[in-house]
Coordinates of C-alpha atoms and ligand atoms in Angstrom, one line a residue:
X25 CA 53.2 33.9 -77.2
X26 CA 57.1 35.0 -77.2
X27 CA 58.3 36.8 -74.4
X28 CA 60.6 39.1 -77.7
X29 CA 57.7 39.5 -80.1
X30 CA 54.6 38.9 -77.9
X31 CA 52.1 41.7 -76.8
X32 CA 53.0 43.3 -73.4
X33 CA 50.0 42.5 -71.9
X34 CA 47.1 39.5 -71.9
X35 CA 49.3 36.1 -71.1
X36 CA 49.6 36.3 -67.6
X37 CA 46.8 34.8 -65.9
X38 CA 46.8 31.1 -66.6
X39 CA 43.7 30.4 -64.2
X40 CA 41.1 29.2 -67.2
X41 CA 42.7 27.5 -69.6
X42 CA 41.2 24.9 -72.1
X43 CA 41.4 20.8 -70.7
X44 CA 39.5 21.9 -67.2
X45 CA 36.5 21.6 -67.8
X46 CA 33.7 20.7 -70.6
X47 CA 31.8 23.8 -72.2
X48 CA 28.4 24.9 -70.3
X49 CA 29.7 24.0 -66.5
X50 CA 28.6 26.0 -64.1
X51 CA 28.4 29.2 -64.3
X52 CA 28.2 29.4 -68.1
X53 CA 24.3 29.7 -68.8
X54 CA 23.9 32.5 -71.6
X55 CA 21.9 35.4 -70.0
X56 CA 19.3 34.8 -72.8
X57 CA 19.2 31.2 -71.4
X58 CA 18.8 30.2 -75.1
X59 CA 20.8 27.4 -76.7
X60 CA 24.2 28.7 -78.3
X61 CA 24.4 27.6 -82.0
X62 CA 28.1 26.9 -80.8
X63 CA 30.5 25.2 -78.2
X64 CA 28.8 22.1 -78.4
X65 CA 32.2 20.8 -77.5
X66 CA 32.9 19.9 -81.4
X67 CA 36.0 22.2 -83.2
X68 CA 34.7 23.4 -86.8
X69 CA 37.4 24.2 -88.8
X70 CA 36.4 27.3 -91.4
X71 CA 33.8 28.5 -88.7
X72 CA 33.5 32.8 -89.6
X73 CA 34.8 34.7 -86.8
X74 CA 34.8 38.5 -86.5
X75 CA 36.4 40.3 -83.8
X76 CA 35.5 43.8 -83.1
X77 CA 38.0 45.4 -81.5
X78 CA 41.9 45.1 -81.3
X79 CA 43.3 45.3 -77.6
X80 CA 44.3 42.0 -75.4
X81 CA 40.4 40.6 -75.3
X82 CA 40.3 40.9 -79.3
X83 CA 44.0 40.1 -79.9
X84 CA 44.1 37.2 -77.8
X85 CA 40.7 36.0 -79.1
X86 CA 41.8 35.6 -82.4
X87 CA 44.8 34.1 -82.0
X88 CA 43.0 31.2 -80.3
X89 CA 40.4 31.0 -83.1
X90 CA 42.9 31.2 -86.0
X91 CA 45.2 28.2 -83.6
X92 CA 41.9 26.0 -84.0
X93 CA 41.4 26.7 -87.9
X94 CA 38.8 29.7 -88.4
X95 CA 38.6 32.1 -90.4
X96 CA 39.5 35.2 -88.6
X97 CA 38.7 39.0 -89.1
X98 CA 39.7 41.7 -86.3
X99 CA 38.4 45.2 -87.0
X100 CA 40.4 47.9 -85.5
X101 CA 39.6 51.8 -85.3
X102 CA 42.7 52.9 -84.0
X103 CA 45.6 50.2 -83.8
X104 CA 46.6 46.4 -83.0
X105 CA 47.0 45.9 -79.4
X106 CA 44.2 48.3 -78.6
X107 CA 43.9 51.0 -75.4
X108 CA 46.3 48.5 -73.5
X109 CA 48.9 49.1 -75.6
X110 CA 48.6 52.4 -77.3
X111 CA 47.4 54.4 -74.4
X112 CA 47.0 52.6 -71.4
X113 CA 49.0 49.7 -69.8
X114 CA 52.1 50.0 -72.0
X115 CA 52.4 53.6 -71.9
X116 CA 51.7 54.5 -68.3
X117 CA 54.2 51.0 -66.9
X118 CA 57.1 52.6 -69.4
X119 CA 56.6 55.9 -68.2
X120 CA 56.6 54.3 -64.5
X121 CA 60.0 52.9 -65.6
X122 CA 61.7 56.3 -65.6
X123 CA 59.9 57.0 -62.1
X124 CA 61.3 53.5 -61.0
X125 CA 64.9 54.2 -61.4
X126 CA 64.5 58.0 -59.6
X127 CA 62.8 56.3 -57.0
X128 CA 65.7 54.1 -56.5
X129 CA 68.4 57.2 -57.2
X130 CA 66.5 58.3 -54.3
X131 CA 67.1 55.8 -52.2
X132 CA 70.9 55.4 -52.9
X133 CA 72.2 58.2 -50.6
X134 CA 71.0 55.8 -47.4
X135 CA 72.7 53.1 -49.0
X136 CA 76.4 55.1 -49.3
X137 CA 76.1 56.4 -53.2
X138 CA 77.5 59.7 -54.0
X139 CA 76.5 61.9 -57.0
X140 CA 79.3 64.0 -58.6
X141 CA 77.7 67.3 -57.9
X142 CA 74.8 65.9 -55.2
X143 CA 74.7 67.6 -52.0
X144 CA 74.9 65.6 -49.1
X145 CA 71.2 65.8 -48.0
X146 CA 69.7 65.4 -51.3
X147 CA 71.3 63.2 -53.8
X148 CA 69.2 63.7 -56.2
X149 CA 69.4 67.2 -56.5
X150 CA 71.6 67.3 -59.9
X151 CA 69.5 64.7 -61.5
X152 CA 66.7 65.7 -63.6
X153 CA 64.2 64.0 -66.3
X154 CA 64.0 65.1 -69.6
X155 CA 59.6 64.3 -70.0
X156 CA 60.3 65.2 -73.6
X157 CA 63.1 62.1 -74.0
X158 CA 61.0 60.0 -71.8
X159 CA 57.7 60.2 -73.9
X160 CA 59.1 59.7 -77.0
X161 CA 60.6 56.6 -75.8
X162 CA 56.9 55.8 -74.6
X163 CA 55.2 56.2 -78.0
X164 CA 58.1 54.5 -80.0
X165 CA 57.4 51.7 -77.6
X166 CA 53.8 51.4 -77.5
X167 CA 54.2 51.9 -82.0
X168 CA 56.7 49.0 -82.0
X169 CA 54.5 47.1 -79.6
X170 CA 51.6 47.7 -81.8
X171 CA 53.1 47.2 -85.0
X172 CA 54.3 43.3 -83.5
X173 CA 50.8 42.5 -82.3
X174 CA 49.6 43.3 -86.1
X175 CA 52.7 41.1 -87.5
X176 CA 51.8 38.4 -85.5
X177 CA 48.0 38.3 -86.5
X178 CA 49.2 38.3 -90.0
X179 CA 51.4 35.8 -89.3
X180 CA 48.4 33.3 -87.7
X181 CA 46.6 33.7 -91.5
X182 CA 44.2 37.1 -89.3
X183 CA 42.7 39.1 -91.6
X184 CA 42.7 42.6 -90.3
X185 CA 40.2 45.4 -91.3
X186 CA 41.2 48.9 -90.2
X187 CA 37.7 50.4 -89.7
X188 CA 34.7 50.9 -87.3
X189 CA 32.4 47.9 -86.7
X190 CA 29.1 47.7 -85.4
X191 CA 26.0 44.8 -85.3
X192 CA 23.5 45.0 -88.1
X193 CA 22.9 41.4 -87.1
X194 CA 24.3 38.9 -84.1
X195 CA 25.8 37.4 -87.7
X196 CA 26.5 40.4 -89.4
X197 CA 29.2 43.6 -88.7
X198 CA 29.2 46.3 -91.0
X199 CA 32.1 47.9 -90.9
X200 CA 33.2 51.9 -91.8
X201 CA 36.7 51.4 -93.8
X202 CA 39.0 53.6 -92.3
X203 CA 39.9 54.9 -95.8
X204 CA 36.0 55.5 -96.5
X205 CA 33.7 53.6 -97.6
X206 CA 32.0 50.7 -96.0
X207 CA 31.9 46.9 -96.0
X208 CA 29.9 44.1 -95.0
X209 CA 31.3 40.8 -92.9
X210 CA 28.9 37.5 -92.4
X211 CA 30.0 36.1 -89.2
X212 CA 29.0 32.7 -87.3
X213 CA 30.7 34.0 -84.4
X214 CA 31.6 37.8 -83.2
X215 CA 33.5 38.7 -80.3
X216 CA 32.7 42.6 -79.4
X217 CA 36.1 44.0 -77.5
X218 CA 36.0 47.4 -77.8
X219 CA 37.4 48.7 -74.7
X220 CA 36.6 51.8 -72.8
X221 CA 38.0 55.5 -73.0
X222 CA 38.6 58.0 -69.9
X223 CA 35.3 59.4 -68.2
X224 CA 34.9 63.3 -68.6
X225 CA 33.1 65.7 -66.7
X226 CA 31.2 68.3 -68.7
X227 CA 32.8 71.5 -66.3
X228 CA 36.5 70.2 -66.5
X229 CA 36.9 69.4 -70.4
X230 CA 40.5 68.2 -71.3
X231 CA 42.1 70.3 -73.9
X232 CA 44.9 68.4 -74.4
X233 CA 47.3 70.7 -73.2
X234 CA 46.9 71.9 -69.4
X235 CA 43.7 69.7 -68.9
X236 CA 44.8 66.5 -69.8
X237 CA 43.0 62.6 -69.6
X238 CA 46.0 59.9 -68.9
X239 CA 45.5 59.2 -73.5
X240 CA 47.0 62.5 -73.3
X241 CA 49.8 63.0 -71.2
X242 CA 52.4 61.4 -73.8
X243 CA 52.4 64.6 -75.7
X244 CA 53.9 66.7 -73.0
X245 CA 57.8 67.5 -73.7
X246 CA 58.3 69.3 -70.2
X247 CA 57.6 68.2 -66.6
X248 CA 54.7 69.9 -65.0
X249 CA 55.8 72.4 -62.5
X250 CA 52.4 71.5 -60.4
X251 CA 50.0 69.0 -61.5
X252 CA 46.6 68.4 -59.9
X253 CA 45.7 64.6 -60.3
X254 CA 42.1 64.3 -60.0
X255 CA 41.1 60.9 -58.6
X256 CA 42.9 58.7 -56.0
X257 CA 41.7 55.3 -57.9
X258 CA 44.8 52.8 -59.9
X259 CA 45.1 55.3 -62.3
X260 CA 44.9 58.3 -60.4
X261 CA 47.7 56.7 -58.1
X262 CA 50.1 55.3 -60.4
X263 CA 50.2 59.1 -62.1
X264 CA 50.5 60.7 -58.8
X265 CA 53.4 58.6 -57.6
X266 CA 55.3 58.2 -61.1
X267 CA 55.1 62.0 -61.6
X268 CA 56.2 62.8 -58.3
X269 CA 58.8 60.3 -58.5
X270 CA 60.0 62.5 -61.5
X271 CA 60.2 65.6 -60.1
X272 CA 57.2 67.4 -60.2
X273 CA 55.1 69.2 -57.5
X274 CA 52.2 66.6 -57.4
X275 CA 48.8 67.3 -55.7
X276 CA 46.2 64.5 -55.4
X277 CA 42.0 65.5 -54.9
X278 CA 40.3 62.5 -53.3
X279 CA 37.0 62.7 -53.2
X280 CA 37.2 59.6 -50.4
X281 CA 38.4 59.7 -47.3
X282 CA 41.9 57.7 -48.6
X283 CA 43.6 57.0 -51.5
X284 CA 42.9 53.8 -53.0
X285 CA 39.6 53.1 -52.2
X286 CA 38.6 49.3 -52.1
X287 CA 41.9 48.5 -52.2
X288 CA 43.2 46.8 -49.1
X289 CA 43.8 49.3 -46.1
X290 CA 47.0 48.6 -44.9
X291 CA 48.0 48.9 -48.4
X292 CA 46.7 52.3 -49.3
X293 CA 47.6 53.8 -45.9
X294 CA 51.2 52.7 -46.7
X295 CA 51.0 54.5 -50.3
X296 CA 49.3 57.7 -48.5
X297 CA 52.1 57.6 -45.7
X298 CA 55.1 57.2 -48.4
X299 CA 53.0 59.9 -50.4
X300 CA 53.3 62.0 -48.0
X301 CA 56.5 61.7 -46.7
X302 CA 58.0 62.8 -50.3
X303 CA 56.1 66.2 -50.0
X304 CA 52.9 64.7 -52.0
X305 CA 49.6 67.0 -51.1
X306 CA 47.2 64.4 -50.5
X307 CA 43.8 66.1 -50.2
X308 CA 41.7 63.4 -48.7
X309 CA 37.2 64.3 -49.0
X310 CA 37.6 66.7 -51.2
X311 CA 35.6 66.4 -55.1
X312 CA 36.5 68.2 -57.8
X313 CA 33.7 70.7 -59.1
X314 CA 35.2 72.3 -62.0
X315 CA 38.7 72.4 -63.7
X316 CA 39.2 75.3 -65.7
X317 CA 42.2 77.4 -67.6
X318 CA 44.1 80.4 -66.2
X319 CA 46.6 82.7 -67.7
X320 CA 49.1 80.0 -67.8
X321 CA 48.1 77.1 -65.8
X322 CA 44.7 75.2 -64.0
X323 CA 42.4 76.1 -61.4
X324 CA 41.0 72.9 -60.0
X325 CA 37.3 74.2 -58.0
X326 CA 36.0 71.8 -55.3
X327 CA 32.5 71.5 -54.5
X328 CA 33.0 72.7 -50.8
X329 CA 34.1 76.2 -52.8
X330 CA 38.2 75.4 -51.7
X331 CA 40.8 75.7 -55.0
X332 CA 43.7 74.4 -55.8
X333 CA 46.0 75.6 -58.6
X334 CA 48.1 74.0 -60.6
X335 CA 50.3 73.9 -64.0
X336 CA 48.6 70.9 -65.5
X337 CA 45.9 69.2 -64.5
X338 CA 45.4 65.1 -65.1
X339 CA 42.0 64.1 -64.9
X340 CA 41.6 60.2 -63.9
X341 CA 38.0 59.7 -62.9
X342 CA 36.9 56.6 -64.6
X343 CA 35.9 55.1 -68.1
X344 CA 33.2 54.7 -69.8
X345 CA 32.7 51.0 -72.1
X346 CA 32.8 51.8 -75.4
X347 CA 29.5 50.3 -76.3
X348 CA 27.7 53.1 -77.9
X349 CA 27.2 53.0 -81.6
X350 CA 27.3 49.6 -81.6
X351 CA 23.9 48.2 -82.9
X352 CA 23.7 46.5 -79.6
X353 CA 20.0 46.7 -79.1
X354 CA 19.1 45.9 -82.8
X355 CA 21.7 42.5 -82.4
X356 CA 19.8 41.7 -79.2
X357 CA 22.5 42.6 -76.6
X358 CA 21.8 43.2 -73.6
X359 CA 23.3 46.2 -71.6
X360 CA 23.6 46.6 -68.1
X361 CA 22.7 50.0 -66.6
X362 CA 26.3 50.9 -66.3
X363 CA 26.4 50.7 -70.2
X364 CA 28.3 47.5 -70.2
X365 CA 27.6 44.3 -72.1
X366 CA 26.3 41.7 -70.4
X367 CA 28.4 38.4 -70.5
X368 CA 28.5 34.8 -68.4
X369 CA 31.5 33.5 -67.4
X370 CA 32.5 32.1 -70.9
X371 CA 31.9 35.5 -72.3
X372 CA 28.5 34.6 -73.6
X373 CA 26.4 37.8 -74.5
X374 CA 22.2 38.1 -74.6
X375 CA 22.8 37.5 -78.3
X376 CA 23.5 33.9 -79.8
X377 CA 26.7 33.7 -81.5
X378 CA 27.7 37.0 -80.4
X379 CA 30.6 37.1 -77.1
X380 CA 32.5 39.8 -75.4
X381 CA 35.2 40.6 -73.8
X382 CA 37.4 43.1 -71.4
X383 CA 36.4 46.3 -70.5
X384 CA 33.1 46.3 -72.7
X385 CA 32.0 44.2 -70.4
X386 CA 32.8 45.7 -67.0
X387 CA 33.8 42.4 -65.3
X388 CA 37.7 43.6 -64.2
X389 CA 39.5 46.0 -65.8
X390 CA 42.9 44.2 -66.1
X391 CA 44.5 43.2 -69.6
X392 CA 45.4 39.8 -68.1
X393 CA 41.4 39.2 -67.2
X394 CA 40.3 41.0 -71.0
X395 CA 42.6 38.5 -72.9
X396 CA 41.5 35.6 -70.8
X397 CA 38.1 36.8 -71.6
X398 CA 38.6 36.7 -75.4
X399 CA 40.7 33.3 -75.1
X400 CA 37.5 31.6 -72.8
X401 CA 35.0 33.1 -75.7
X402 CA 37.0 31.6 -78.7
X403 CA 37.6 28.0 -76.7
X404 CA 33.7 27.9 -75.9
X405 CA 32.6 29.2 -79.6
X406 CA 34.5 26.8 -81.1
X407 CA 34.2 23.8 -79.2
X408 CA 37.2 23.3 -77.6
X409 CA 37.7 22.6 -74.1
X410 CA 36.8 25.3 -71.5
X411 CA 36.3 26.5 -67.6
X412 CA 34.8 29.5 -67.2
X413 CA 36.4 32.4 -65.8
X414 CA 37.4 32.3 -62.3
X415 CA 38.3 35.8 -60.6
X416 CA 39.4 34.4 -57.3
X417 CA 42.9 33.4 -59.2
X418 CA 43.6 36.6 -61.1
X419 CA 46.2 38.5 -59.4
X420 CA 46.3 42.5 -59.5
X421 CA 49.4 45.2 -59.2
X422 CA 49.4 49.2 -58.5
X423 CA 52.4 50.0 -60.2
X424 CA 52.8 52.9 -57.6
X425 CA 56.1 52.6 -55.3
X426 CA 56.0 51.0 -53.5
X427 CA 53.9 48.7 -55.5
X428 CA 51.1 46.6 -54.3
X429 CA 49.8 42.7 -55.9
X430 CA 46.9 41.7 -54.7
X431 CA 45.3 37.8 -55.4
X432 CA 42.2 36.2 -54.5
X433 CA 40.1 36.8 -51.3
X434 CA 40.7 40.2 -49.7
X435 CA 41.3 41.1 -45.8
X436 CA 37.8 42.8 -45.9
X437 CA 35.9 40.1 -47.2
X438 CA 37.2 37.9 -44.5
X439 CA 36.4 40.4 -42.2
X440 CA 32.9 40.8 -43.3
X441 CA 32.3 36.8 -43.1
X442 CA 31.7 35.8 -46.8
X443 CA 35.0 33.9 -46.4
X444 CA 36.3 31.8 -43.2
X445 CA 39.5 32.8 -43.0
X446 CA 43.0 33.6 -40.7
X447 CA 45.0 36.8 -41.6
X448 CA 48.9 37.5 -41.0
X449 CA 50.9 40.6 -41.8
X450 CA 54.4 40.7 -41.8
X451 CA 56.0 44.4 -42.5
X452 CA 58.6 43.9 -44.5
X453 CA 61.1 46.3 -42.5
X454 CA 61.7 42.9 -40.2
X455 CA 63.2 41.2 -43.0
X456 CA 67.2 41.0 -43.6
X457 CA 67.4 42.1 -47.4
X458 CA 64.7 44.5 -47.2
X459 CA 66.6 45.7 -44.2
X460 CA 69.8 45.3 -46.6
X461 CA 68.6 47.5 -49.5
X462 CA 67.1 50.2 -47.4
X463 CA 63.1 49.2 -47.6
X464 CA 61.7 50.4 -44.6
X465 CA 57.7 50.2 -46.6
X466 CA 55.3 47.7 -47.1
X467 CA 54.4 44.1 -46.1
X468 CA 53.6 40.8 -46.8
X469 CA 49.9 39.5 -46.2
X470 CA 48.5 36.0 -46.2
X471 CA 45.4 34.8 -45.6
X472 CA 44.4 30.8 -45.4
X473 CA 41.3 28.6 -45.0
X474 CA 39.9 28.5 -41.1
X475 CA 40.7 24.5 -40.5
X476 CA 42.2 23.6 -43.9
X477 CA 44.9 25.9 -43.9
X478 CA 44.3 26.8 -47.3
X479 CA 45.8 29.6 -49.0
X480 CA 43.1 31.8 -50.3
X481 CA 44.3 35.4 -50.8
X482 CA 47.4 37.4 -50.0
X483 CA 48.8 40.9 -50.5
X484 CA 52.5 42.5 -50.8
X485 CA 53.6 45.9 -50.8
X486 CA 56.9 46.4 -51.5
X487 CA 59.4 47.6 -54.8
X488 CA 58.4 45.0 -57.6
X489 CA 55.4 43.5 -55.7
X490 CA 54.2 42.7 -59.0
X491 CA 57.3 39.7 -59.1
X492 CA 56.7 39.0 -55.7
X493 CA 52.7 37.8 -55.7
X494 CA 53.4 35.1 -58.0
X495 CA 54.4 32.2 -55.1
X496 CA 50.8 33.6 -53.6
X497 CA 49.5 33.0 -56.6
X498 CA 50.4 29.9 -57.5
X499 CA 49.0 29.0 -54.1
X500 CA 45.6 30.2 -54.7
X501 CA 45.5 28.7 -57.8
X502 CA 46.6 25.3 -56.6
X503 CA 44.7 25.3 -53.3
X504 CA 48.4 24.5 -51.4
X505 CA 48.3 24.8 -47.8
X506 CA 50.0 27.3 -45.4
X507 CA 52.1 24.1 -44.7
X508 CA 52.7 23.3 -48.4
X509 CA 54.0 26.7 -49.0
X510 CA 56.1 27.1 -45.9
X511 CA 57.7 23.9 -46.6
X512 CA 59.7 25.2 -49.9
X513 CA 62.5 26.4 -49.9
X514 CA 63.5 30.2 -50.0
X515 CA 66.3 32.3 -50.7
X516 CA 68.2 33.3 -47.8
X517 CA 68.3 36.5 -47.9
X518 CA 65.1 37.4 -49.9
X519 CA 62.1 39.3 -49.5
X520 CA 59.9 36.3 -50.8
X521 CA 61.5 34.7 -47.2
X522 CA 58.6 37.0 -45.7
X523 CA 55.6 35.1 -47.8
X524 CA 57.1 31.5 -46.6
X525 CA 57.3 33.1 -43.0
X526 CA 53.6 34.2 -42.9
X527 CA 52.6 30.7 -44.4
X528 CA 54.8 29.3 -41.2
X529 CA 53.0 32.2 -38.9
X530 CA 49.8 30.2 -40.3
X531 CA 50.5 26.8 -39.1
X532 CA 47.7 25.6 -37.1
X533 CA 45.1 27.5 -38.9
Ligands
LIG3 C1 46.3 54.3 -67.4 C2 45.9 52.8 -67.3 C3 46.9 51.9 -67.0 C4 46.5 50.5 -67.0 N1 47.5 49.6 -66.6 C5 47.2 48.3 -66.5 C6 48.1 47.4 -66.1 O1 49.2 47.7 -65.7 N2 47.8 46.1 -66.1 C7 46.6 45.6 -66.6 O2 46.3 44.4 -66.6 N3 45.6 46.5 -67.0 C8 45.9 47.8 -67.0 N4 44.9 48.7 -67.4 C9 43.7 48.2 -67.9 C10 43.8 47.8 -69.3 O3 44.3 48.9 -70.1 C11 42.4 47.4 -69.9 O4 41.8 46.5 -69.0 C12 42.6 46.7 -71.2 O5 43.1 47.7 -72.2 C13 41.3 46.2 -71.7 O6 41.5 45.5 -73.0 P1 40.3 45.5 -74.1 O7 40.8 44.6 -75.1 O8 39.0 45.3 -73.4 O9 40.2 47.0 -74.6 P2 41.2 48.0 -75.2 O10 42.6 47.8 -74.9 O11 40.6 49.3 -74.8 O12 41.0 47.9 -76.8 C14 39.8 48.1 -77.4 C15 40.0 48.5 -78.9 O13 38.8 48.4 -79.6 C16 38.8 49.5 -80.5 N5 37.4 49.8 -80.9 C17 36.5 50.4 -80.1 N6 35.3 50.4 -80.8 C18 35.5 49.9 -82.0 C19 34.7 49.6 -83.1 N7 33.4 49.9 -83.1 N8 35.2 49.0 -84.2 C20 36.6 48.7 -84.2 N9 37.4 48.9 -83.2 C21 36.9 49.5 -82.1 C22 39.5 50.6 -79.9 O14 40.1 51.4 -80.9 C23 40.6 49.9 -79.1 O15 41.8 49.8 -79.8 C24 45.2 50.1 -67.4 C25 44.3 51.0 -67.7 C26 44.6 52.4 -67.7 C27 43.6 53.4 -68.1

């Protein structure tokens, strides 16, 4: 896909890719255990392919099937590109942008930068985002990304079908036209991609205005004076950190004992030191009972009886698949008690003929692991070459600052035996350009193979992690050695000098 006209999101994690493996290796039994009328390892051009649902795992999917010849329909409720790129990924990272550049504004009073107008002690102080400027900018982006991911399908020959699908059949999707009516689609393959939406809780309703889900805070045209995230998860972070990194008074409810929880440690005690540091309320054990509306602002009730007020309150407590009104259990799909669809690792539902993808399915919530998910479902339908997905090679980013990329086998995992493995950590305030630009957060974390010196996992906090994981990465993927990697050549200075001095650190392993 071009990097100009391509989707944002979905072509990033090269881990499964067709050529690796034949169809039905490991891992790839259907959960009916019956035989799949498909992926017999022969490509049938004209095969009838409806995709249901139009983010990164339906996008991607039918690109794939359209590049090997089928006929291809995606049906879309909302628009092309889906949750990822209307609401979710492409919103939220061009909002974080904005917070990017005032984070480094920030920072440029250590490094000898004067504002015209800044006092001495606070640079900043003049500088001020207009939220109104900054979200229209967000939606024009996420239309124009949409409106490319729809060009592009009609490019490939994809029909597309603005509507609401559902099973009548695993070989037939009756769709509700989004201009009324209804229509019928015979299918000899469907992919169901239909995403997930924000969880809500029944005493703190979002009302689009001062109680707000993360769908909904593109619509505000002024900064919050104080807004109460609640939730210390990805999302809850990211929206914590950008919006204090933009000027508003931020308080975070955790209902855990840190932010981030299951993230590595280190990682999220960094974020919760640097959130605090910037005058961030971090309220650590503390869950959110009710949210409701005062005179002209939020009162966030916990269940221990404490409040906490606010201007605006953004809810970010979960998501819930979007799997109801499906026909699932009439098609024979099988749902797991979570309300997510069952698939094997090439996206093979309880249903023959009938695949999933993304987060429908629950397996990781990334864009990258949803588009994968779709591509791995169209290879195997169609009988192309395929390895099923592989989640030790998919690498992760908090796009809080400083950020932190995660990949493969975590520090806790190690620690709790189901890997044999060596840990280093190198903070990143010992190296020279960090030292250079004024980073005094985050680190660089390897981890290798007990006796093969393996690479199998690694994490980096730091500005533009997200850049900086792909060397680990690429490790991980390629099973180098610690030697392997410390071996190449780095930039002197750099920060990526840290990852090759940890692989050093690991010689002997
Ligand atoms: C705030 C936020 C930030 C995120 N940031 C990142 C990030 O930086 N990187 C990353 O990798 N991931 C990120 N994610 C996760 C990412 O958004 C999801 O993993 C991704 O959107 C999943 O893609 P999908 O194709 O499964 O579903 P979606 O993108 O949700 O698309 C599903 C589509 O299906 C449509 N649909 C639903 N039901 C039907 C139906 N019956 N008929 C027709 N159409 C239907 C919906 O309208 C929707 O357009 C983020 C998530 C959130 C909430």
């Amino acid at each position: 896909m071009s990097e100009q006209s391509g989707p944002l999101v979905g072509a990033q994690t090269p881990s499964v890719r067709p050529g690796a493996a034949e169809p039905d290796a490991a891992g790839a039994q259907n959960p009916a255990g019956t035989p799949d009328p498909v992926g017999a390892g022969e490509i049938r051009p004209g095969t009838r392919v409806v995709v249901v649902g139009g983010g990164p795992g339906g996008y991607e999917a039918a690109l794939v099937a359209a590049q090997l010849g089928a006929q291809v329909t995606v049906v879309e409720t909302e628009g092309l590109g889906g949750s990822a790129v209307l609401t979710d990924v492409v919103p939220s990272k061009t909002l974080i942008a904005t917070a990017e550049l005032m984070t480094l504004v920030d920072g440029a009073h250590e490094l000898g930068v004067r504002f015209p107008g800044g006092g001495d002690r606070d640079p900043g102080a003049r500088l001020s985002v207009d939220l109104g400027k900054v979200n229209e900018r967000v939606r024009a982006l996420a239309q124009t990304q949409s409106h490319d991911v729809h060009r592009r399908l009609e490019k490939e020959g994809v029909r597309i079908l603005a509507g609401t699908g559902r099973l009548v059949s695993p070989q037939r999707v009756e769709v509700a036209l989004g201009d009324g009516g209804t229509t019928g689609l015979d299918a000899d393959v469907v992919l169901l991609a239909t995403g997930a939406h924000p969880r809500t809780l029944a005493d703190a309703m979002p009302d689009g205005e001062r109680i707000l889900t993360w769908t909904q805070l593109y619509h505000l045209d002024r900064l919050p004076e104080r807004l109460v995230v609640v939730g210390s998860g990805v999302t809850g972070a990211e929206f914590a950190s950008a919006y204090d990194a933009l000027g508003a008074d931020v308080v975070l409810v955790s209902s855990r004992d840190r932010v981030l929880p299951g993230e590595d440690a280190d990682a999220a005690e960094v974020i919760e030191e640097v959130f605090g540091r910037r005058g961030m309320t971090v309220m650590p054990r503390s869950r959110a009972a009710s949210v409701t509306r005062t005179r002209d602002g939020v009162l966030v009730t916990l269940a221990d009886g404490r409040t906490v007020e606010g201007s605006h309150c953004l809810m970010a407590v979960g998501s819930v698949p979007n799997t109801a009104r499906l026909g699932l259990q009439d098609a024979g799909v099988k749902l797991a008690s979570s309300g997510h669809i069952e698939v094997d690792r090439v996206s093979r539902t309880s249903a023959r003929g009938v695949y999933a993808a993304g987060d429908c399915t629950g397996v990781l919530p990334l864009a990258s692991v949803a588009a994968m998910q779709g591509r791995i479902a169209m290879w195997h339908a169609l009988g192309d070459a395929v390895a099923p997905l592989d989640l030790r090679t998919v690498s992760a980013n908090i796009f809080t600052a400083p950020e932190i990329a995660t990949v493969g086998w975590t520090q806790a995992q190690i620690e709790a035996g189901q890997a044999q493995g060596e840990v280093v950590k190198l903070p990143l305030a010992g190296n020279p350009r960090a030292k250079m630009q004024g980073i005094h957060d985050g680190f660089v974390k390897l981890f290798c193979r007990t006796g093969s010196g393996t690479v199998i996992g690694g994490v980096v906090v730091a500005p533009r992690a997200s850049e900086l994981i792909f060397p680990v990465t690429l490790a991980v993927a390629h099973r180098l050695t610690v030697d392997e990697v410390a071996h190449a050549f780095t930039v002197y200075p750099s920060l990526s000098g840290s990852i090759a001095e940890a692989a050093r650190r690991l010689h002997n392993s």
